Short mmCIF file of the C-alpha atoms (twelve columns), coordinates in Angstrom:
data_MODEL
# 
_entry.id   MODEL 
# 
loop_
_atom_site.group_PDB 
_atom_site.id 
_atom_site.type_symbol 
_atom_site.label_atom_id 
_atom_site.label_alt_id 
_atom_site.label_comp_id 
_atom_site.label_asym_id 
_atom_site.label_seq_id 
_atom_site.Cartn_x 
_atom_site.Cartn_y 
_atom_site.Cartn_z 
_atom_site.pdbx_PDB_model_num 
ATOM 1   C CA . MET A 1   138.969 113.769 -8.401 1 
ATOM 2   C CA . LEU A 2   142.405 115.719 -8.039 1 
ATOM 3   C CA . ARG A 3   140.317 117.821 -4.764 1 
ATOM 4   C CA . TYR A 4   139.711 114.209 -3.111 1 
ATOM 5   C CA . TYR A 5   142.688 112.740 -4.337 1 
ATOM 6   C CA . SER A 6   144.966 115.541 -2.255 1 
ATOM 7   C CA . VAL A 7   142.638 115.323 1.246  1 
ATOM 8   C CA . PHE A 8   143.076 111.874 0.803  1 
ATOM 9   C CA . LEU A 9   147.013 112.571 1.029  1 
ATOM 10  C CA . VAL A 10  146.861 115.033 3.390  1 
ATOM 11  C CA . LEU A 11  145.029 112.997 5.656  1 
ATOM 12  C CA . PHE A 12  147.228 109.720 5.006  1 
ATOM 13  C CA . THR A 13  150.664 112.026 5.400  1 
ATOM 14  C CA . LEU A 14  149.080 113.139 8.941  1 
ATOM 15  C CA . ALA A 15  148.518 109.647 9.835  1 
ATOM 16  C CA . ILE A 16  151.794 108.628 9.355  1 
ATOM 17  C CA . ASN A 17  153.017 111.794 11.500 1 
ATOM 18  C CA . LEU A 18  150.800 111.043 14.218 1 
ATOM 19  C CA . ASN A 19  152.214 107.440 13.918 1 
ATOM 20  C CA . VAL A 20  155.556 108.572 14.121 1 
ATOM 21  C CA . HIS A 21  155.035 111.078 16.428 1 
ATOM 22  C CA . SER A 22  153.436 108.165 19.018 1 
ATOM 23  C CA . GLN A 23  156.512 105.888 18.116 1 
ATOM 24  C CA . ALA A 24  158.692 108.357 19.121 1 
ATOM 25  C CA . HIS A 25  157.003 109.353 22.363 1 
ATOM 26  C CA . VAL A 26  156.796 105.237 23.170 1 
ATOM 27  C CA . ALA A 27  160.595 104.944 22.852 1 
ATOM 28  C CA . GLY A 28  161.169 107.986 24.719 1 
ATOM 29  C CA . PHE A 29  159.215 107.124 27.817 1 
ATOM 30  C CA . SER A 30  160.384 103.463 27.407 1 
ATOM 31  C CA . LYS A 31  163.923 104.625 27.508 1 
ATOM 32  C CA . ARG A 32  163.224 106.353 31.039 1 
ATOM 33  C CA . ILE A 33  161.478 103.006 32.285 1 
ATOM 34  C CA . ASN A 34  163.999 101.402 31.502 1 
ATOM 35  C CA . ALA A 35  166.590 103.723 33.371 1 
ATOM 36  C CA . PHE A 36  164.209 104.237 36.252 1 
ATOM 37  C CA . LEU A 37  164.298 100.711 36.621 1 
ATOM 38  C CA . GLU A 38  168.215 99.809  36.091 1 
ATOM 39  C CA . GLU A 39  168.769 102.158 38.649 1 
ATOM 40  C CA . GLU A 40  166.192 100.416 41.254 1 
ATOM 41  C CA . ILE A 41  167.530 97.498  40.930 1 
ATOM 42  C CA . ARG A 42  170.908 98.333  41.048 1 
ATOM 43  C CA . GLN A 43  169.869 100.520 44.725 1 
ATOM 44  C CA . THR A 44  167.822 97.507  45.988 1 
ATOM 45  C CA . GLY A 45  168.753 94.468  44.955 1 
ATOM 46  C CA . THR A 46  165.970 93.168  43.210 1 
ATOM 47  C CA . THR A 47  167.099 89.473  42.211 1 
ATOM 48  C CA . GLY A 48  164.408 89.276  39.035 1 
ATOM 49  C CA . LEU A 49  161.546 91.756  37.568 1 
ATOM 50  C CA . ALA A 50  158.947 91.527  35.028 1 
ATOM 51  C CA . VAL A 51  157.095 94.886  34.058 1 
ATOM 52  C CA . ALA A 52  154.572 96.011  31.359 1 
ATOM 53  C CA . VAL A 53  152.280 98.673  30.436 1 
ATOM 54  C CA . VAL A 54  148.881 97.920  28.926 1 
ATOM 55  C CA . GLN A 55  146.937 101.167 26.757 1 
ATOM 56  C CA . ASN A 56  143.672 100.555 25.361 1 
ATOM 57  C CA . GLY A 57  144.470 96.904  24.567 1 
ATOM 58  C CA . LYS A 58  147.747 97.260  23.401 1 
ATOM 59  C CA . VAL A 59  151.210 96.744  25.201 1 
ATOM 60  C CA . ILE A 60  153.381 99.533  25.182 1 
ATOM 61  C CA . TYR A 61  155.638 98.582  27.382 1 
ATOM 62  C CA . ASN A 62  157.082 95.366  28.009 1 
ATOM 63  C CA . LYS A 63  160.331 94.174  29.498 1 
ATOM 64  C CA . THR A 64  162.109 91.689  32.390 1 
ATOM 65  C CA . PHE A 65  165.247 91.660  34.389 1 
ATOM 66  C CA . GLY A 66  167.466 90.114  36.405 1 
ATOM 67  C CA . VAL A 67  167.072 86.457  37.412 1 
ATOM 68  C CA . ALA A 68  164.828 83.618  38.884 1 
ATOM 69  C CA . ASN A 69  166.506 81.121  39.915 1 
ATOM 70  C CA . ILE A 70  170.044 82.463  41.360 1 
ATOM 71  C CA . GLU A 71  171.265 78.695  41.210 1 
ATOM 72  C CA . PHE A 72  170.562 77.864  37.937 1 
ATOM 73  C CA . ASP A 73  170.920 81.278  36.595 1 
ATOM 74  C CA . ALA A 74  168.250 81.029  34.772 1 
ATOM 75  C CA . PRO A 75  167.011 84.762  33.156 1 
ATOM 76  C CA . VAL A 76  163.294 86.199  33.842 1 
ATOM 77  C CA . ASN A 77  161.479 86.386  30.788 1 
ATOM 78  C CA . SER A 78  157.848 86.664  30.047 1 
ATOM 79  C CA . LYS A 79  156.122 83.389  30.993 1 
ATOM 80  C CA . THR A 80  158.329 82.756  34.073 1 
ATOM 81  C CA . LEU A 81  155.665 82.505  37.495 1 
ATOM 82  C CA . PHE A 82  155.825 84.979  39.725 1 
ATOM 83  C CA . GLN A 83  154.324 84.653  43.533 1 
ATOM 84  C CA . THR A 84  151.161 88.018  43.007 1 
ATOM 85  C CA . ALA A 85  149.945 87.397  46.577 1 
ATOM 86  C CA . SER A 86  147.174 89.494  47.388 1 
ATOM 87  C CA . VAL A 87  147.214 90.977  43.363 1 
ATOM 88  C CA . THR A 88  144.695 87.266  43.260 1 
ATOM 89  C CA . LYS A 89  142.433 89.347  44.566 1 
ATOM 90  C CA . LEU A 90  141.661 91.396  42.000 1 
ATOM 91  C CA . PHE A 91  141.999 87.877  39.418 1 
ATOM 92  C CA . THR A 92  138.833 86.512  42.070 1 
ATOM 93  C CA . SER A 93  137.574 90.299  41.607 1 
ATOM 94  C CA . THR A 94  137.131 89.599  37.771 1 
ATOM 95  C CA . LEU A 95  135.453 86.233  38.012 1 
ATOM 96  C CA . LEU A 96  132.872 87.799  40.462 1 
ATOM 97  C CA . LEU A 97  132.074 90.352  37.831 1 
ATOM 98  C CA . LYS A 98  131.492 87.602  34.719 1 
ATOM 99  C CA . TRP A 99  129.457 85.433  36.891 1 
ATOM 100 C CA . MET A 100 127.398 88.563  37.874 1 
ATOM 101 C CA . HIS A 101 126.976 89.479  34.194 1 
ATOM 102 C CA . GLU A 102 125.967 85.603  33.784 1 
ATOM 103 C CA . GLY A 103 123.088 86.376  36.841 1 
ATOM 104 C CA . ARG A 104 125.182 83.513  38.802 1 
ATOM 105 C CA . LEU A 105 125.269 86.022  41.583 1 
ATOM 106 C CA . ARG A 106 124.974 89.576  42.840 1 
ATOM 107 C CA . LEU A 107 127.120 91.935  45.245 1 
ATOM 108 C CA . THR A 108 123.613 92.444  47.482 1 
ATOM 109 C CA . ASP A 109 122.991 88.399  47.991 1 
ATOM 110 C CA . SER A 110 123.261 87.704  51.393 1 
ATOM 111 C CA . ILE A 111 126.061 85.024  51.968 1 
ATOM 112 C CA . THR A 112 123.754 82.950  53.913 1 
ATOM 113 C CA . GLN A 113 122.514 81.231  50.973 1 
ATOM 114 C CA . TYR A 114 125.874 80.086  49.966 1 
ATOM 115 C CA . VAL A 115 126.453 79.253  53.897 1 
ATOM 116 C CA . PRO A 116 123.400 77.086  54.869 1 
ATOM 117 C CA . ASP A 117 124.570 77.191  58.724 1 
ATOM 118 C CA . ALA A 118 125.913 80.774  59.033 1 
ATOM 119 C CA . PRO A 119 124.949 81.793  62.607 1 
ATOM 120 C CA . ASN A 120 121.758 84.569  62.856 1 
ATOM 121 C CA . SER A 121 125.063 87.859  63.380 1 
ATOM 122 C CA . TRP A 122 125.854 86.992  59.458 1 
ATOM 123 C CA . SER A 123 122.292 87.322  57.987 1 
ATOM 124 C CA . ASN A 124 123.207 91.117  56.763 1 
ATOM 125 C CA . ILE A 125 126.715 90.047  55.314 1 
ATOM 126 C CA . GLN A 126 126.583 90.742  51.415 1 
ATOM 127 C CA . VAL A 127 128.489 89.193  49.047 1 
ATOM 128 C CA . ARG A 128 130.082 92.835  47.987 1 
ATOM 129 C CA . HIS A 129 130.745 93.245  51.713 1 
ATOM 130 C CA . LEU A 130 133.197 90.366  51.605 1 
ATOM 131 C CA . LEU A 131 135.120 91.542  48.807 1 
ATOM 132 C CA . SER A 132 135.430 94.857  50.271 1 
ATOM 133 C CA . HIS A 133 136.550 93.876  53.886 1 
ATOM 134 C CA . GLN A 134 133.540 95.025  54.956 1 
ATOM 135 C CA . SER A 135 132.122 92.188  56.856 1 
ATOM 136 C CA . GLY A 136 133.614 92.587  60.137 1 
ATOM 137 C CA . LEU A 137 134.345 88.598  60.259 1 
ATOM 138 C CA . ALA A 138 137.204 87.685  62.172 1 
ATOM 139 C CA . TRP A 139 140.950 87.232  60.466 1 
ATOM 140 C CA . PRO A 140 141.269 83.924  63.042 1 
ATOM 141 C CA . ALA A 141 145.391 82.894  64.661 1 
ATOM 142 C CA . CYS A 142 144.370 79.247  62.458 1 
ATOM 143 C CA . ILE A 143 144.993 81.024  59.593 1 
ATOM 144 C CA . GLY A 144 147.472 83.592  61.075 1 
ATOM 145 C CA . GLY A 145 147.181 85.780  58.570 1 
ATOM 146 C CA . PHE A 146 149.908 84.898  55.873 1 
ATOM 147 C CA . ILE A 147 151.417 82.080  57.920 1 
ATOM 148 C CA . GLY A 148 148.165 79.670  57.358 1 
ATOM 149 C CA . MET A 149 149.466 77.772  60.538 1 
ATOM 150 C CA . ASN A 150 147.328 76.394  63.570 1 
ATOM 151 C CA . THR A 151 148.576 78.837  66.064 1 
ATOM 152 C CA . PRO A 152 152.511 79.146  66.990 1 
ATOM 153 C CA . GLY A 153 153.961 76.226  67.310 1 
ATOM 154 C CA . VAL A 154 152.042 73.530  65.510 1 
ATOM 155 C CA . ASN A 155 153.814 72.745  61.828 1 
ATOM 156 C CA . LYS A 156 150.241 71.886  60.094 1 
ATOM 157 C CA . ALA A 157 148.030 73.768  57.787 1 
ATOM 158 C CA . ALA A 158 144.639 74.799  59.522 1 
ATOM 159 C CA . THR A 159 141.607 72.700  57.315 1 
ATOM 160 C CA . LYS A 160 138.331 73.811  55.977 1 
ATOM 161 C CA . VAL A 161 136.781 72.622  59.052 1 
ATOM 162 C CA . GLN A 162 139.002 73.935  61.570 1 
ATOM 163 C CA . ILE A 163 139.041 77.914  60.337 1 
ATOM 164 C CA . TYR A 164 135.467 78.038  59.324 1 
ATOM 165 C CA . LYS A 165 134.786 76.461  63.215 1 
ATOM 166 C CA . ASP A 166 136.764 79.549  64.744 1 
ATOM 167 C CA . ILE A 167 135.527 82.065  62.505 1 
ATOM 168 C CA . ARG A 168 131.805 81.217  62.728 1 
ATOM 169 C CA . ASP A 169 132.181 80.612  66.812 1 
ATOM 170 C CA . SER A 170 134.179 84.598  66.823 1 
ATOM 171 C CA . SER A 171 132.028 87.899  67.099 1 
ATOM 172 C CA . LEU A 172 131.969 90.263  64.399 1 
ATOM 173 C CA . ALA A 173 134.411 93.006  65.020 1 
ATOM 174 C CA . PHE A 174 131.803 95.011  63.266 1 
ATOM 175 C CA . ASP A 175 128.354 94.901  61.721 1 
ATOM 176 C CA . PRO A 176 128.852 94.764  58.462 1 
ATOM 177 C CA . GLY A 177 128.888 97.333  55.555 1 
ATOM 178 C CA . THR A 178 129.505 99.997  58.482 1 
ATOM 179 C CA . LYS A 179 133.429 99.757  58.437 1 
ATOM 180 C CA . GLU A 180 136.758 98.517  56.467 1 
ATOM 181 C CA . ALA A 181 139.181 96.396  58.137 1 
ATOM 182 C CA . TYR A 182 142.009 94.356  56.060 1 
ATOM 183 C CA . LEU A 183 141.136 90.997  57.655 1 
ATOM 184 C CA . ASN A 184 141.211 87.625  55.499 1 
ATOM 185 C CA . GLY A 185 138.639 85.957  57.048 1 
ATOM 186 C CA . ASP A 186 136.246 88.007  54.439 1 
ATOM 187 C CA . HIS A 187 138.291 86.143  51.779 1 
ATOM 188 C CA . PHE A 188 137.868 82.897  53.960 1 
ATOM 189 C CA . ILE A 189 133.722 82.585  53.459 1 
ATOM 190 C CA . LEU A 190 133.853 83.948  50.002 1 
ATOM 191 C CA . GLN A 191 135.854 80.956  48.998 1 
ATOM 192 C CA . ILE A 192 133.597 78.917  50.365 1 
ATOM 193 C CA . SER A 193 130.718 80.344  48.911 1 
ATOM 194 C CA . LEU A 194 132.218 80.359  45.294 1 
ATOM 195 C CA . GLU A 195 132.894 76.266  46.021 1 
ATOM 196 C CA . THR A 196 129.244 75.945  47.220 1 
ATOM 197 C CA . ILE A 197 127.829 77.706  44.008 1 
ATOM 198 C CA . ALA A 198 130.212 75.650  41.126 1 
ATOM 199 C CA . GLN A 199 130.419 72.749  43.361 1 
ATOM 200 C CA . LYS A 200 134.137 72.494  42.372 1 
ATOM 201 C CA . SER A 201 137.359 73.603  44.050 1 
ATOM 202 C CA . PHE A 202 138.209 77.825  43.865 1 
ATOM 203 C CA . PRO A 203 141.607 77.242  41.863 1 
ATOM 204 C CA . GLN A 204 139.824 74.393  38.973 1 
ATOM 205 C CA . ILE A 205 137.323 77.215  38.941 1 
ATOM 206 C CA . LEU A 206 139.593 80.118  38.193 1 
ATOM 207 C CA . LYS A 207 141.457 77.567  35.816 1 
ATOM 208 C CA . ASP A 208 137.854 77.138  34.100 1 
ATOM 209 C CA . GLU A 209 136.310 80.833  34.498 1 
ATOM 210 C CA . ILE A 210 139.108 83.102  34.315 1 
ATOM 211 C CA . LEU A 211 142.579 81.376  33.007 1 
ATOM 212 C CA . LEU A 212 141.898 78.978  30.174 1 
ATOM 213 C CA . PRO A 213 139.982 81.045  28.732 1 
ATOM 214 C CA . LEU A 214 141.818 83.930  28.325 1 
ATOM 215 C CA . GLY A 215 144.653 81.462  26.982 1 
ATOM 216 C CA . ILE A 216 146.627 81.399  30.443 1 
ATOM 217 C CA . GLU A 217 147.718 77.527  30.851 1 
ATOM 218 C CA . ASN A 218 150.829 77.482  32.823 1 
ATOM 219 C CA . GLY A 219 149.364 80.378  35.700 1 
ATOM 220 C CA . GLY A 220 147.930 78.483  38.972 1 
ATOM 221 C CA . TYR A 221 148.583 77.665  42.637 1 
ATOM 222 C CA . ASP A 222 150.867 75.598  43.706 1 
ATOM 223 C CA . ALA A 223 148.699 73.650  46.181 1 
ATOM 224 C CA . GLU A 224 151.124 73.548  49.118 1 
ATOM 225 C CA . LEU A 225 150.267 71.118  52.010 1 
ATOM 226 C CA . ARG A 226 152.464 72.226  55.208 1 
ATOM 227 C CA . GLU A 227 153.405 69.388  57.651 1 
ATOM 228 C CA . PHE A 228 156.911 69.622  59.082 1 
ATOM 229 C CA . PRO A 229 159.726 68.356  58.848 1 
ATOM 230 C CA . LEU A 230 158.515 67.994  55.498 1 
ATOM 231 C CA . GLN A 231 156.321 70.392  52.648 1 
ATOM 232 C CA . LEU A 232 154.292 69.081  49.512 1 
ATOM 233 C CA . MET A 233 153.582 71.378  47.011 1 
ATOM 234 C CA . LYS A 234 152.369 70.594  42.973 1 
ATOM 235 C CA . PRO A 235 155.352 71.872  40.480 1 
ATOM 236 C CA . LEU A 236 154.482 74.951  38.596 1 
ATOM 237 C CA . LYS A 237 156.352 74.810  35.547 1 
ATOM 238 C CA . TYR A 238 158.733 78.549  34.996 1 
ATOM 239 C CA . LYS A 239 158.341 78.963  38.845 1 
ATOM 240 C CA . ALA A 240 160.361 81.908  39.679 1 
ATOM 241 C CA . GLN A 241 162.483 81.270  43.354 1 
ATOM 242 C CA . LEU A 242 161.418 83.678  45.722 1 
ATOM 243 C CA . TYR A 243 164.139 85.570  47.475 1 
ATOM 244 C CA . THR A 244 164.737 88.300  50.344 1 
ATOM 245 C CA . LYS A 245 167.954 90.256  51.737 1 
ATOM 246 C CA . GLY A 246 170.853 87.866  52.715 1 
ATOM 247 C CA . ASP A 247 174.219 88.703  54.367 1 
ATOM 248 C CA . LYS A 248 176.608 89.064  51.253 1 
ATOM 249 C CA . THR A 249 173.956 86.929  48.908 1 
ATOM 250 C CA . PRO A 250 170.092 86.580  48.677 1 
ATOM 251 C CA . TYR A 251 168.619 84.216  50.903 1 
ATOM 252 C CA . PHE A 252 165.526 82.028  49.538 1 
ATOM 253 C CA . PHE A 253 162.090 82.816  50.497 1 
ATOM 254 C CA . LYS A 254 159.202 81.003  51.126 1 
ATOM 255 C CA . ASN A 255 155.298 82.004  52.375 1 
ATOM 256 C CA . PHE A 256 152.732 80.240  52.745 1 
ATOM 257 C CA . TYR A 257 149.251 80.690  52.113 1 
ATOM 258 C CA . ASN A 258 146.564 78.428  52.822 1 
ATOM 259 C CA . PRO A 259 144.681 76.608  49.816 1 
ATOM 260 C CA . ASN A 260 141.497 77.572  52.061 1 
ATOM 261 C CA . SER A 261 141.959 80.936  51.131 1 
ATOM 262 C CA . TYR A 262 142.884 81.200  47.333 1 
ATOM 263 C CA . THR A 263 140.473 83.982  46.977 1 
ATOM 264 C CA . SER A 264 142.757 86.200  48.459 1 
ATOM 265 C CA . ALA A 265 146.551 84.901  47.741 1 
ATOM 266 C CA . GLY A 266 148.784 82.704  46.391 1 
ATOM 267 C CA . LEU A 267 147.949 82.660  42.446 1 
ATOM 268 C CA . PHE A 268 151.283 82.300  39.955 1 
ATOM 269 C CA . LEU A 269 151.187 84.422  36.745 1 
ATOM 270 C CA . SER A 270 153.810 85.634  34.237 1 
ATOM 271 C CA . LEU A 271 154.255 88.744  32.792 1 
ATOM 272 C CA . ASP A 272 152.119 87.698  29.450 1 
ATOM 273 C CA . ASP A 273 149.800 85.885  31.947 1 
ATOM 274 C CA . VAL A 274 148.598 89.539  33.539 1 
ATOM 275 C CA . ILE A 275 149.411 91.054  29.957 1 
ATOM 276 C CA . LYS A 276 146.497 88.803  28.597 1 
ATOM 277 C CA . TRP A 277 144.310 89.745  31.373 1 
ATOM 278 C CA . ALA A 278 145.068 93.638  31.907 1 
ATOM 279 C CA . VAL A 279 144.264 93.277  27.287 1 
ATOM 280 C CA . ALA A 280 141.157 91.065  28.057 1 
ATOM 281 C CA . LEU A 281 139.616 94.130  30.442 1 
ATOM 282 C CA . ASP A 282 140.263 96.742  28.533 1 
ATOM 283 C CA . ARG A 283 138.284 95.191  25.667 1 
ATOM 284 C CA . ASN A 284 135.728 93.622  27.679 1 
ATOM 285 C CA . ALA A 285 136.763 90.339  27.296 1 
ATOM 286 C CA . THR A 286 135.727 88.723  30.099 1 
ATOM 287 C CA . THR A 287 132.588 90.545  30.959 1 
ATOM 288 C CA . ASN A 288 130.951 93.870  29.543 1 
ATOM 289 C CA . LYS A 289 131.680 97.232  30.354 1 
ATOM 290 C CA . ALA A 290 129.420 97.433  32.663 1 
ATOM 291 C CA . MET A 291 130.790 95.095  34.606 1 
ATOM 292 C CA . ILE A 292 134.015 96.797  34.311 1 
ATOM 293 C CA . ASP A 293 132.659 100.246 35.115 1 
ATOM 294 C CA . SER A 294 130.838 98.831  38.356 1 
ATOM 295 C CA . LEU A 295 134.596 98.494  39.727 1 
ATOM 296 C CA . TYR A 296 134.702 102.384 40.040 1 
ATOM 297 C CA . GLN A 297 131.660 103.173 41.772 1 
ATOM 298 C CA . PRO A 298 131.310 103.761 45.280 1 
ATOM 299 C CA . MET A 299 130.647 101.351 47.849 1 
ATOM 300 C CA . PRO A 300 128.410 102.265 51.001 1 
ATOM 301 C CA . ILE A 301 131.442 103.123 52.613 1 
ATOM 302 C CA . CYS A 302 134.297 104.337 51.143 1 
ATOM 303 C CA . GLY A 303 137.278 102.890 52.479 1 
ATOM 304 C CA . PHE A 304 140.589 101.431 50.502 1 
ATOM 305 C CA . THR A 305 138.796 98.681  48.471 1 
ATOM 306 C CA . GLN A 306 135.882 99.010  46.529 1 
ATOM 307 C CA . PHE A 307 134.991 94.736  45.667 1 
ATOM 308 C CA . GLY A 308 138.861 94.007  46.398 1 
ATOM 309 C CA . TRP A 309 140.493 96.658  44.433 1 
ATOM 310 C CA . VAL A 310 142.182 99.416  46.329 1 
ATOM 311 C CA . LYS A 311 140.766 103.227 45.281 1 
ATOM 312 C CA . GLU A 312 144.215 105.808 45.396 1 
ATOM 313 C CA . LYS A 313 145.643 109.057 44.026 1 
ATOM 314 C CA . VAL A 314 148.762 108.811 41.966 1 
ATOM 315 C CA . TYR A 315 149.916 111.829 40.494 1 
ATOM 316 C CA . GLY A 316 146.644 113.548 40.641 1 
ATOM 317 C CA . LEU A 317 145.061 110.671 38.721 1 
ATOM 318 C CA . THR A 318 142.127 107.778 40.176 1 
ATOM 319 C CA . THR A 319 143.973 104.970 39.967 1 
ATOM 320 C CA . TYR A 320 142.676 100.897 40.934 1 
ATOM 321 C CA . GLY A 321 144.535 98.107  42.029 1 
ATOM 322 C CA . HIS A 322 146.337 95.948  44.548 1 
ATOM 323 C CA . THR A 323 149.639 95.198  46.032 1 
ATOM 324 C CA . GLY A 324 150.978 91.317  46.780 1 
ATOM 325 C CA . GLY A 325 153.747 90.770  49.109 1 
ATOM 326 C CA . PRO A 326 154.427 93.558  49.948 1 
ATOM 327 C CA . GLY A 327 156.697 93.435  46.754 1 
ATOM 328 C CA . LEU A 328 156.394 90.922  45.104 1 
ATOM 329 C CA . SER A 329 153.602 92.276  42.396 1 
ATOM 330 C CA . HIS A 330 151.791 95.761  42.342 1 
ATOM 331 C CA . ILE A 331 149.188 96.406  39.890 1 
ATOM 332 C CA . LEU A 332 147.946 100.041 38.725 1 
ATOM 333 C CA . ARG A 333 145.096 100.509 36.660 1 
ATOM 334 C CA . ILE A 334 143.825 104.317 35.258 1 
ATOM 335 C CA . PRO A 335 140.538 104.344 34.174 1 
ATOM 336 C CA . ALA A 336 140.609 107.533 32.285 1 
ATOM 337 C CA . THR A 337 143.313 106.439 29.947 1 
ATOM 338 C CA . ASN A 338 142.493 103.104 29.830 1 
ATOM 339 C CA . THR A 339 146.279 102.380 31.348 1 
ATOM 340 C CA . THR A 340 147.642 99.470  32.823 1 
ATOM 341 C CA . VAL A 341 150.828 99.158  35.027 1 
ATOM 342 C CA . ILE A 342 152.440 95.622  35.924 1 
ATOM 343 C CA . VAL A 343 154.752 94.983  38.297 1 
ATOM 344 C CA . LEU A 344 156.062 91.435  39.054 1 
ATOM 345 C CA . SER A 345 158.943 90.628  41.290 1 
ATOM 346 C CA . ASN A 346 160.757 87.676  43.110 1 
ATOM 347 C CA . TYR A 347 162.057 89.683  45.742 1 
ATOM 348 C CA . ALA A 348 159.856 89.775  48.648 1 
ATOM 349 C CA . ASP A 349 161.997 93.045  50.404 1 
ATOM 350 C CA . LEU A 350 160.805 95.395  47.856 1 
ATOM 351 C CA . LEU A 351 158.939 98.044  48.551 1 
ATOM 352 C CA . PRO A 352 155.642 98.779  46.317 1 
ATOM 353 C CA . TYR A 353 156.441 101.959 44.215 1 
ATOM 354 C CA . MET A 354 157.726 100.929 41.293 1 
ATOM 355 C CA . ALA A 355 154.193 101.150 39.461 1 
ATOM 356 C CA . HIS A 356 153.265 104.674 40.774 1 
ATOM 357 C CA . GLY A 357 157.072 105.781 39.453 1 
ATOM 358 C CA . ILE A 358 156.371 104.450 36.288 1 
ATOM 359 C CA . ILE A 359 152.620 106.289 36.283 1 
ATOM 360 C CA . GLY A 360 155.137 109.628 36.868 1 
ATOM 361 C CA . LEU A 361 157.490 108.829 33.860 1 
ATOM 362 C CA . LEU A 362 153.958 107.955 31.539 1 
ATOM 363 C CA . LEU A 363 153.546 111.752 32.758 1 
ATOM 364 C CA . ASP A 364 156.930 113.239 32.210 1 
ATOM 365 C CA . LYS A 365 156.889 113.984 35.901 1 
ATOM 366 C CA . SER A 366 160.513 115.091 37.318 1 
ATOM 367 C CA . ASP A 367 160.313 113.854 40.831 1 
ATOM 368 C CA . ILE A 368 160.653 110.311 40.516 1 
ATOM 369 C CA . ASN A 369 163.105 110.407 42.314 1 
ATOM 370 C CA . GLU A 370 162.001 112.349 45.829 1 
ATOM 371 C CA . LYS A 371 158.954 109.775 45.578 1 
ATOM 372 C CA . ARG A 372 161.070 106.947 45.369 1 
ATOM 373 C CA . LEU A 373 163.153 108.450 48.495 1 
ATOM 374 C CA . LYS A 374 159.736 108.740 50.365 1 
ATOM 375 C CA . SER A 375 158.578 105.428 49.604 1 
ATOM 376 C CA . LYS A 376 161.354 104.007 50.958 1 
ATOM 377 C CA . THR A 377 161.383 105.868 54.289 1 
# 
């Protein structure tokens, strides 16, 4: 009995020591991350920032900086909603993984079964091609990239009918699955397909299937309608104002995402919201592990994205994620260590390099400043 007690005492002491070491390690890199981010804010003039690191379903770093609204001197907090821009694609991808698990669609489904009047030239376009920008579909002038206008000088958002007609009447840029090009005609057709399956709008689909089940109640879309001289949108609680560099103080910045391509961009989320999503991925709460692992399987054409996630090497580690803005949001997930780095900002001029720097700090790399300077040139 005494021997068993001694063994238990040794193991208990070891566990305490490991826990103390782990706490000290977390405190150490938290201090380094704070110093890194504070210096970046000082040098770049960043107005507001929210940053977290999630590992194995646990938050190991979580901090906010600056202001969400200069006029009201409202500080950023963990509930502040940020425009995530193209990071929205990661949440669209999460929805598709869930539906694949439930058998509601397959990556190899032809989109013609969801878009019945599609031209014959689309017959070889599959769902996976839309997710990975490998469809060859045009990105028409009527949605003009992130501007979302008809054509220059026309101050009215393009309708779903207009956008679809422009894409349908355009030739494919290349044969599906043979190349990769970042053209958001992919996501417009993807949105039509998902809305056909669910028989509801994409914002409502995402809310019902992903956001609310994860406890995300305030995140969503502001449903912009642009028709100058007026611009209408829905209020979102805790929404941050966006800023860009001004002469002496930051200027207001207003971007626009056409509601007909909300699968690609436009989603507002808080740091708390994105943490819930990252924890859910770690715990396989939105789908099973096999589906999440499918994110990391090579596509037939291995380009910059896989199922909507950009693959890259950071300090020798393979990461998957996306940027948005370019500097409004950045999420990087490291499968090897089950780590997710989250950076949200309301400063449109910020380049997406901070998540890379944080990974370097987690790995105790000493060349963070060198990497930062290179990323700005």
